[in-house]
PDB file of C-alpha atoms in Angstrom:
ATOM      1  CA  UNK F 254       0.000   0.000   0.000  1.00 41.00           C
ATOM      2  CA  UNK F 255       2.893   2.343   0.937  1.00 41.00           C
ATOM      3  CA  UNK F 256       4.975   1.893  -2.528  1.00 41.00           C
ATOM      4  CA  UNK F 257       1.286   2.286  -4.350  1.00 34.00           C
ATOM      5  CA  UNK F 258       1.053   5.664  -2.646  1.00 34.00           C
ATOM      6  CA  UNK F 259       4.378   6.661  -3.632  1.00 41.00           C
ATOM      7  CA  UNK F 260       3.949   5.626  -7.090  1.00 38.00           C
ATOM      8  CA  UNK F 261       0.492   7.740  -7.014  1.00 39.00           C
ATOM      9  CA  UNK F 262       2.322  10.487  -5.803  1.00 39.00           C
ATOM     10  CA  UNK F 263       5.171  10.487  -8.248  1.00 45.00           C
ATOM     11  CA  UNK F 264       2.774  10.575 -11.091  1.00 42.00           C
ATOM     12  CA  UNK F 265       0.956  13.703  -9.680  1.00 41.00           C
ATOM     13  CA  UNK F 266       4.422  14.884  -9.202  1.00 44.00           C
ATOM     14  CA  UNK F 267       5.421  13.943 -12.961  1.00 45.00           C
ATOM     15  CA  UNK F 268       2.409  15.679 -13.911  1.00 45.00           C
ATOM     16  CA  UNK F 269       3.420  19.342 -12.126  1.00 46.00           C
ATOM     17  CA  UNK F 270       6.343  19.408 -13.869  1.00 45.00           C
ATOM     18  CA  UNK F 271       4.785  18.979 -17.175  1.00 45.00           C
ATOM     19  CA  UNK F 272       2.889  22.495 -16.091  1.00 44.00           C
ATOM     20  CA  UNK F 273       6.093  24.046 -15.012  1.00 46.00           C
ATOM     21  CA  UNK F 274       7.598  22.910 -18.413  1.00 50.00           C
ATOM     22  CA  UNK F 275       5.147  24.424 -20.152  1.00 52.00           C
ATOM     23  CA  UNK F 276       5.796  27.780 -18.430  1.00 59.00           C
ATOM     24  CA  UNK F 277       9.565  27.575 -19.536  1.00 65.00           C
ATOM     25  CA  UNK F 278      10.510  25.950 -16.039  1.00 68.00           C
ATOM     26  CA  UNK F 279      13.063  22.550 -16.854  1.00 82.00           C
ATOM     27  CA  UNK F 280      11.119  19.828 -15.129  1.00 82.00           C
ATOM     28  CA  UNK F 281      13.872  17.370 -15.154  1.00 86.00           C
ATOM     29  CA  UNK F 282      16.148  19.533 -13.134  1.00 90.00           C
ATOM     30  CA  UNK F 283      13.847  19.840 -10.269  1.00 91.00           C
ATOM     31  CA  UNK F 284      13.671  16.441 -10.497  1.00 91.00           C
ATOM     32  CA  UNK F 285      17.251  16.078 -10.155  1.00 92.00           C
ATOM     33  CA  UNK F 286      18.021  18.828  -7.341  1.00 93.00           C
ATOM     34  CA  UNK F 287      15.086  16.918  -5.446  1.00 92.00           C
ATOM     35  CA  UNK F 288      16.688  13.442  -5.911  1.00 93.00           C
ATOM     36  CA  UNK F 289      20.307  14.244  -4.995  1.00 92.00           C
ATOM     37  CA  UNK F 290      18.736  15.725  -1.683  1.00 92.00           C
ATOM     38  CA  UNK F 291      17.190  12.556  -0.904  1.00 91.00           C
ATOM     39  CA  UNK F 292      13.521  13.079  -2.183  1.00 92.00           C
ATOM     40  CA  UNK F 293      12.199   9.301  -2.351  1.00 92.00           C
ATOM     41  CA  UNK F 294       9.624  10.345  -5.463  1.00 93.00           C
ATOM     42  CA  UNK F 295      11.825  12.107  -7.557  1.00 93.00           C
ATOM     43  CA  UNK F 296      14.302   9.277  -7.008  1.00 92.00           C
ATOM     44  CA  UNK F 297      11.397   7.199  -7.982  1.00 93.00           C
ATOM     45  CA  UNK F 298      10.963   9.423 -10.779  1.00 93.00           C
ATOM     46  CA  UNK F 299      14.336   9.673 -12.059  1.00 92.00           C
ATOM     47  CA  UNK F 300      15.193   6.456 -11.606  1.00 93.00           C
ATOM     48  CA  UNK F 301      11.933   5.231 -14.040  1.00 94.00           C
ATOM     49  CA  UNK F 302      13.388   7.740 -17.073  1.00 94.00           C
ATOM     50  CA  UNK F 303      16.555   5.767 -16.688  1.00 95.00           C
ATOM     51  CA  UNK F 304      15.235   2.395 -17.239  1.00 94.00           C
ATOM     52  CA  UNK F 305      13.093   3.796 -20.145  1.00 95.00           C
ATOM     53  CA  UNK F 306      16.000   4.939 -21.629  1.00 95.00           C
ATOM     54  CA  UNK F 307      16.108   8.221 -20.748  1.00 96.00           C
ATOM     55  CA  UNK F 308      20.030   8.970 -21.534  1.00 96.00           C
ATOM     56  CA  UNK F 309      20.223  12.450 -19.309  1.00 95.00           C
ATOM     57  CA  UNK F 310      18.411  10.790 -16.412  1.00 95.00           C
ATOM     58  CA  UNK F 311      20.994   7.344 -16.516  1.00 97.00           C
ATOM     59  CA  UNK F 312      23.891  10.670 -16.655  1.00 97.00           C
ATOM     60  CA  UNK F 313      22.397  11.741 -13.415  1.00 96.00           C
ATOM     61  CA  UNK F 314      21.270   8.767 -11.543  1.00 95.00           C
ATOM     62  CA  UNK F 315      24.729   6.991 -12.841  1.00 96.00           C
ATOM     63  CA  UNK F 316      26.275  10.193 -11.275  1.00 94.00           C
ATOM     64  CA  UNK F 317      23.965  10.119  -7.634  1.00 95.00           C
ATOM     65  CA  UNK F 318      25.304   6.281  -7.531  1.00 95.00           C
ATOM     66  CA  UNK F 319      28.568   7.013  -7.683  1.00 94.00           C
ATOM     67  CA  UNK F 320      28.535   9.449  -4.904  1.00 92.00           C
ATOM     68  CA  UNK F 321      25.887   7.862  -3.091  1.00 92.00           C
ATOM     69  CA  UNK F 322      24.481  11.237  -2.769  1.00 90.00           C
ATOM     70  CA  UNK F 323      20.513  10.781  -1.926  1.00 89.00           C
ATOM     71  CA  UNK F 324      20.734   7.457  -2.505  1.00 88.00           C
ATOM     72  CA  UNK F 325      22.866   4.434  -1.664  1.00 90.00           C
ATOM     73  CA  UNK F 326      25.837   4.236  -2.909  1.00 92.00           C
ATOM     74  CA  UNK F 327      26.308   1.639  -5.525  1.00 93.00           C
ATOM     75  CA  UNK F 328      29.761   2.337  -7.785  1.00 92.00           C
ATOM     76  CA  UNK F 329      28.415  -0.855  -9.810  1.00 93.00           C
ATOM     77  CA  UNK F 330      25.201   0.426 -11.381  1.00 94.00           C
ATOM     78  CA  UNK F 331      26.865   3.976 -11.434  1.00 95.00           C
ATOM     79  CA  UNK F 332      28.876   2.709 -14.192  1.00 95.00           C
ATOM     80  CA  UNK F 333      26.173   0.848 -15.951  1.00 96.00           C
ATOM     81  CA  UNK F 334      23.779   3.846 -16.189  1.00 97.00           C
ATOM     82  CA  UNK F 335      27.130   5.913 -17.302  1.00 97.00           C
ATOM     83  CA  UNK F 336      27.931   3.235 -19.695  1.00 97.00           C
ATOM     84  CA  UNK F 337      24.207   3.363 -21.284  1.00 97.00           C
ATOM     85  CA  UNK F 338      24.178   7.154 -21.248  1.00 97.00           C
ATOM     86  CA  UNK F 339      27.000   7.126 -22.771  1.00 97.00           C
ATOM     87  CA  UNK F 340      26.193   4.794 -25.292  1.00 97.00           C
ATOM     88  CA  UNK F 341      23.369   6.485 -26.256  1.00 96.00           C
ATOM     89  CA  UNK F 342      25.554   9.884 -27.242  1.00 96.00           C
ATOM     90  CA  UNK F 343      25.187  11.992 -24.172  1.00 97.00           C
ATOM     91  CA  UNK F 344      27.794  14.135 -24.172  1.00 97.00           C
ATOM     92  CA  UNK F 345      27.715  14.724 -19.865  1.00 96.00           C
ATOM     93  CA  UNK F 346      27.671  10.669 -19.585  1.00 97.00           C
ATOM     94  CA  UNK F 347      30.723  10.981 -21.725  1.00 97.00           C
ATOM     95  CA  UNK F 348      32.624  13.152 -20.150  1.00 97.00           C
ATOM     96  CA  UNK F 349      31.727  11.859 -16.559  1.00 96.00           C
ATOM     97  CA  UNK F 350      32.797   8.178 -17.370  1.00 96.00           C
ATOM     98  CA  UNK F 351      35.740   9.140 -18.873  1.00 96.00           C
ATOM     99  CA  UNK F 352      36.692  11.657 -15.742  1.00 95.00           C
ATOM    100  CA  UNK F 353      36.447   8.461 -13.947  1.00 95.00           C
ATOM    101  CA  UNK F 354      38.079   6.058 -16.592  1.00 95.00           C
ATOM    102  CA  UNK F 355      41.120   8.049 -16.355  1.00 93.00           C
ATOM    103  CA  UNK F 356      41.495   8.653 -13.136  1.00 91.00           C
ATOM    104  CA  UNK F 357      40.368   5.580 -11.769  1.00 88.00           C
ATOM    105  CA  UNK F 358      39.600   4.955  -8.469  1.00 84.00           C
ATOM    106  CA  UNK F 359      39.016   1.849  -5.654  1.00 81.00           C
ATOM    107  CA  UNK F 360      36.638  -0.101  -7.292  1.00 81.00           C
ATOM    108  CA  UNK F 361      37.696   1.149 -11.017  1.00 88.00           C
ATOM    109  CA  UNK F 362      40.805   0.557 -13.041  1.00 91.00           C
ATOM    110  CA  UNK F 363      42.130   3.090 -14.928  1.00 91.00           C
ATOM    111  CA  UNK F 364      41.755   3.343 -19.067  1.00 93.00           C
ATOM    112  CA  UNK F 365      43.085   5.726 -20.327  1.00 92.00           C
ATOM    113  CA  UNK F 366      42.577   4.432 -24.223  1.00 91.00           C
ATOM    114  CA  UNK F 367      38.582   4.438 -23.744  1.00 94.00           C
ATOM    115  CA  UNK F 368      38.517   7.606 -21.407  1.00 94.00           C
ATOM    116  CA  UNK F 369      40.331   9.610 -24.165  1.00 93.00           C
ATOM    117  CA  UNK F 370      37.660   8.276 -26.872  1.00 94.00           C
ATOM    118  CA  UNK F 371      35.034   9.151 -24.277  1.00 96.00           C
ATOM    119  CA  UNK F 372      36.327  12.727 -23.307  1.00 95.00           C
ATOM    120  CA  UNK F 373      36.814  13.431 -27.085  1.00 93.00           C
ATOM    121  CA  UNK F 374      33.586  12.619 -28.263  1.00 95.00           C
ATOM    122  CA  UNK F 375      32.159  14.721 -25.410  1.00 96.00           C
ATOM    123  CA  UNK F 376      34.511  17.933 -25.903  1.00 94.00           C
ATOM    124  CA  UNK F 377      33.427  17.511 -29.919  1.00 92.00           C
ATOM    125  CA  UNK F 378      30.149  18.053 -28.558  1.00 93.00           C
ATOM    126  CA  UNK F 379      31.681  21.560 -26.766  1.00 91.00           C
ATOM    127  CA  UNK F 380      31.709  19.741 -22.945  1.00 94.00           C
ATOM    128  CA  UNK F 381      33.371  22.176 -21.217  1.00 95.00           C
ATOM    129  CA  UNK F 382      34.276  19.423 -18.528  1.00 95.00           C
ATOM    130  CA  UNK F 383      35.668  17.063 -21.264  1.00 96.00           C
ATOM    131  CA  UNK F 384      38.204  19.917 -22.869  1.00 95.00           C
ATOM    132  CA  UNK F 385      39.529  20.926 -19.216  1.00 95.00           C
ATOM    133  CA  UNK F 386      39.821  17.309 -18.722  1.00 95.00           C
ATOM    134  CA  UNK F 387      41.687  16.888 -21.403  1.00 95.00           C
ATOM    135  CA  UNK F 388      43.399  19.960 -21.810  1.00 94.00           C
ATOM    136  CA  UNK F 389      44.953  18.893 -18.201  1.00 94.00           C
ATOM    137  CA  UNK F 390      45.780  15.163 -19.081  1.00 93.00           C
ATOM    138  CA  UNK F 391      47.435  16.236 -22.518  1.00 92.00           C
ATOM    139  CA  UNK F 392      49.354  19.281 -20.677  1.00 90.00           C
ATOM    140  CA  UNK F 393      50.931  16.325 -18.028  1.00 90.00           C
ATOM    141  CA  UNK F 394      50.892  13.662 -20.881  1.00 87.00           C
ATOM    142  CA  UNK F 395      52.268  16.064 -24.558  1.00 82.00           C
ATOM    143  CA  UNK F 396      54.103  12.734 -26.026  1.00 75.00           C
ATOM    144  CA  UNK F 397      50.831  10.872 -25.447  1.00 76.00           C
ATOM    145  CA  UNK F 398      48.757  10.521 -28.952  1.00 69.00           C
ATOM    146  CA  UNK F 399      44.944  12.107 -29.684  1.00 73.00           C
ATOM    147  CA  UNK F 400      43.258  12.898 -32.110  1.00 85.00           C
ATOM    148  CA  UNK F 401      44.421  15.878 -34.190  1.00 89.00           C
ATOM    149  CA  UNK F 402      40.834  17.618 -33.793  1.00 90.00           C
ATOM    150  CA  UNK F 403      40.768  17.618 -30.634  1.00 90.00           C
ATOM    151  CA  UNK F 404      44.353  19.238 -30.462  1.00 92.00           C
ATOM    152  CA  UNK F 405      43.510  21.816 -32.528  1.00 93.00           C
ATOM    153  CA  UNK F 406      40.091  22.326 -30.211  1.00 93.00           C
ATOM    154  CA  UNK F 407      42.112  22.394 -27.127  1.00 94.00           C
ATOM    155  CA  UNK F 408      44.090  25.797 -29.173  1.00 95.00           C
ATOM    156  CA  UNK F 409      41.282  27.307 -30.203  1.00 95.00           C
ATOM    157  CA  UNK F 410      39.656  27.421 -26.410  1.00 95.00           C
ATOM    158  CA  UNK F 411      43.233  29.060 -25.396  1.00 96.00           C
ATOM    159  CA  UNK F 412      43.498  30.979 -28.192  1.00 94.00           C
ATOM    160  CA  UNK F 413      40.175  32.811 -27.406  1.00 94.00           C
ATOM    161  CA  UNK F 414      40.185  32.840 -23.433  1.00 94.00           C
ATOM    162  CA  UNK F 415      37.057  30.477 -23.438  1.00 90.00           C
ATOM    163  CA  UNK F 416      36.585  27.737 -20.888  1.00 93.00           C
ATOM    164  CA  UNK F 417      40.707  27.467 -20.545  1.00 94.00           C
ATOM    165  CA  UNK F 418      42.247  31.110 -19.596  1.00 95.00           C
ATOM    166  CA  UNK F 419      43.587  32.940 -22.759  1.00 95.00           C
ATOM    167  CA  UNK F 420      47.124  31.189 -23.362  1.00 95.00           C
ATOM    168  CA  UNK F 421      48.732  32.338 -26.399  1.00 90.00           C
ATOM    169  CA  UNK F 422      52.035  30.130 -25.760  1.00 92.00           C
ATOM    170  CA  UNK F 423      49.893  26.726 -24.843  1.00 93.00           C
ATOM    171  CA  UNK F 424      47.431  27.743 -27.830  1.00 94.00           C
ATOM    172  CA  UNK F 425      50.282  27.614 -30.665  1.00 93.00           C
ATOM    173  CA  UNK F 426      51.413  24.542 -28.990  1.00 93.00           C
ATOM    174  CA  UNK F 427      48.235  22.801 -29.294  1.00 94.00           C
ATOM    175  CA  UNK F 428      47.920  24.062 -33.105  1.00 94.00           C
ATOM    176  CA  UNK F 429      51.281  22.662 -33.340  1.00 93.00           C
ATOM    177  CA  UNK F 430      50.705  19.105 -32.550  1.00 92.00           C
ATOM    178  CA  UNK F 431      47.159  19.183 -34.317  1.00 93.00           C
ATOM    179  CA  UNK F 432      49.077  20.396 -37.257  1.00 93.00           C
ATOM    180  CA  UNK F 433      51.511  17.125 -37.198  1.00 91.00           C
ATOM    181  CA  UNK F 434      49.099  14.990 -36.812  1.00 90.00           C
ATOM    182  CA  UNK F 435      47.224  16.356 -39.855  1.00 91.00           C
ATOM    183  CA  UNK F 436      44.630  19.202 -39.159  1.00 92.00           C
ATOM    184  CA  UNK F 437      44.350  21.378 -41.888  1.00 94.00           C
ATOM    185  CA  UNK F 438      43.380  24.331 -40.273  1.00 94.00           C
ATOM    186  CA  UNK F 439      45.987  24.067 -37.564  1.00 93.00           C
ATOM    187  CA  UNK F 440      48.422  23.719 -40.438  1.00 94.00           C
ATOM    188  CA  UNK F 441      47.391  26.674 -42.198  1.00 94.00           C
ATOM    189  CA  UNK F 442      47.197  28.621 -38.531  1.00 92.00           C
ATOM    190  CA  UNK F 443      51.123  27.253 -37.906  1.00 92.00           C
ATOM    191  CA  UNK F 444      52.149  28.152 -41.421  1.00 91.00           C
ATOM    192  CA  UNK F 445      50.920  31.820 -41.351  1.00 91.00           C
ATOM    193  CA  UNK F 446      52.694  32.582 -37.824  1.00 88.00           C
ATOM    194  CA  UNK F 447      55.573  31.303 -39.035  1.00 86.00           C
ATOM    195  CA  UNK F 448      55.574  33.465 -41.801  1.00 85.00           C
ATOM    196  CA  UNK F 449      54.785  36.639 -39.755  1.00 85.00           C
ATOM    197  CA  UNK F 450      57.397  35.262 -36.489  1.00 79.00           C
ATOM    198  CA  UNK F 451      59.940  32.839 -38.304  1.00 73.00           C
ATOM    199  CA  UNK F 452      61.443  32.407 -34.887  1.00 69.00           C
ATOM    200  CA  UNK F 453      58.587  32.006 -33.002  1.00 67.00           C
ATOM    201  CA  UNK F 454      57.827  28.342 -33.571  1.00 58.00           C
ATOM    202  CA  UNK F 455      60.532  25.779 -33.030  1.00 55.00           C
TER     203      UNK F 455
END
């Protein structure tokens, strides 16, 4: 009788936020702020998007799992609703399993092969977490490989003070290595600086 009344409730619930998303109000971030503090229906609620496939709600829940913030904690089906997020091209699923992928942790190896296919994808997608991510892993790892897009990426958010502070030195090192592994623009960036400060680029 209790978990009928809770479901009852949740749907009434459910239904409110369809009014306050008609008035411009994001229903499924009340949902979420009431979940991580603990609120049984919208855990209820955000819990049933997730298992209908719902790839922002797995994001979140995945995310409240792996805290065990208004919820228990459970690291195991954290990574499973990541995974499926993830899976289904959300670009915050992305980002957050591949924060965790490469730094590991207890209960998590570390790999570092899928968390920099993970992080790229996401900072393709402009995640700001994914490109300070990898902007730091790349700055303490420059003779690991990437992909030369997301090289040149990681420049252009120097170059233009956005997300990463303004860095003119770190952004023509970025174009750089984008530009040896291929990127056209970076190339033609690297080629016209050089022509303008020959001694500028090593």
């Amino acid at each position: 009788m209790k978990h009928l009344l809770t479901l009852i409730l949740a749907v009434i619930s459910l239904s409110a936020y369809s009014v306050a998303n008609s008035n411009g109000v994001d229903p499924m971030r009340d949902i979420e702020d009431r979940a991580a503090a603990g609120d049984p229906v919208a855990i209820i609620a955000l819990r049933d998007s997730a298992e209908c496939g719902d790839p922002r709600a797995m994001n979140f829940l995945g995310f409240l799992y792996w805290q065990g913030m208004g919820t228990r904690l459970d690291q195991d089906s954290a990574l499973y609703f990541l995974r499926e997020a993830a899976s289904k091209g959300d670009a915050k699923a992305s980002a957050n399993l591949g924060h965790l992928l490469i730094t590991g942790a207890e209960t998590l190896q570390p790999d570092t092969v899928e968390a920099l296919k993970l992080l790229d994808f996401a900072a393709s997608r402009r995640s700001s977490a994914a490109i300070r991510e990898l902007a730091d892993y790349f700055d303490r790892h420059p003779g690991d490989s990437a992909y030369a897009a997301t090289l040149k990426l990681i420049g252009d958010v120097y170059s233009h003070g956005f997300i990463l502070p303004y860095n003119y030195r770190k952004a023509l090192e970025y174009y750089d290595r984008a530009a040896q592994l291929g990127d056209t623009v970076a190339v033609r960036i690297i080629r016209e600086h050089r022509e303008i400060f020959p001694d500028d680029i090593k």
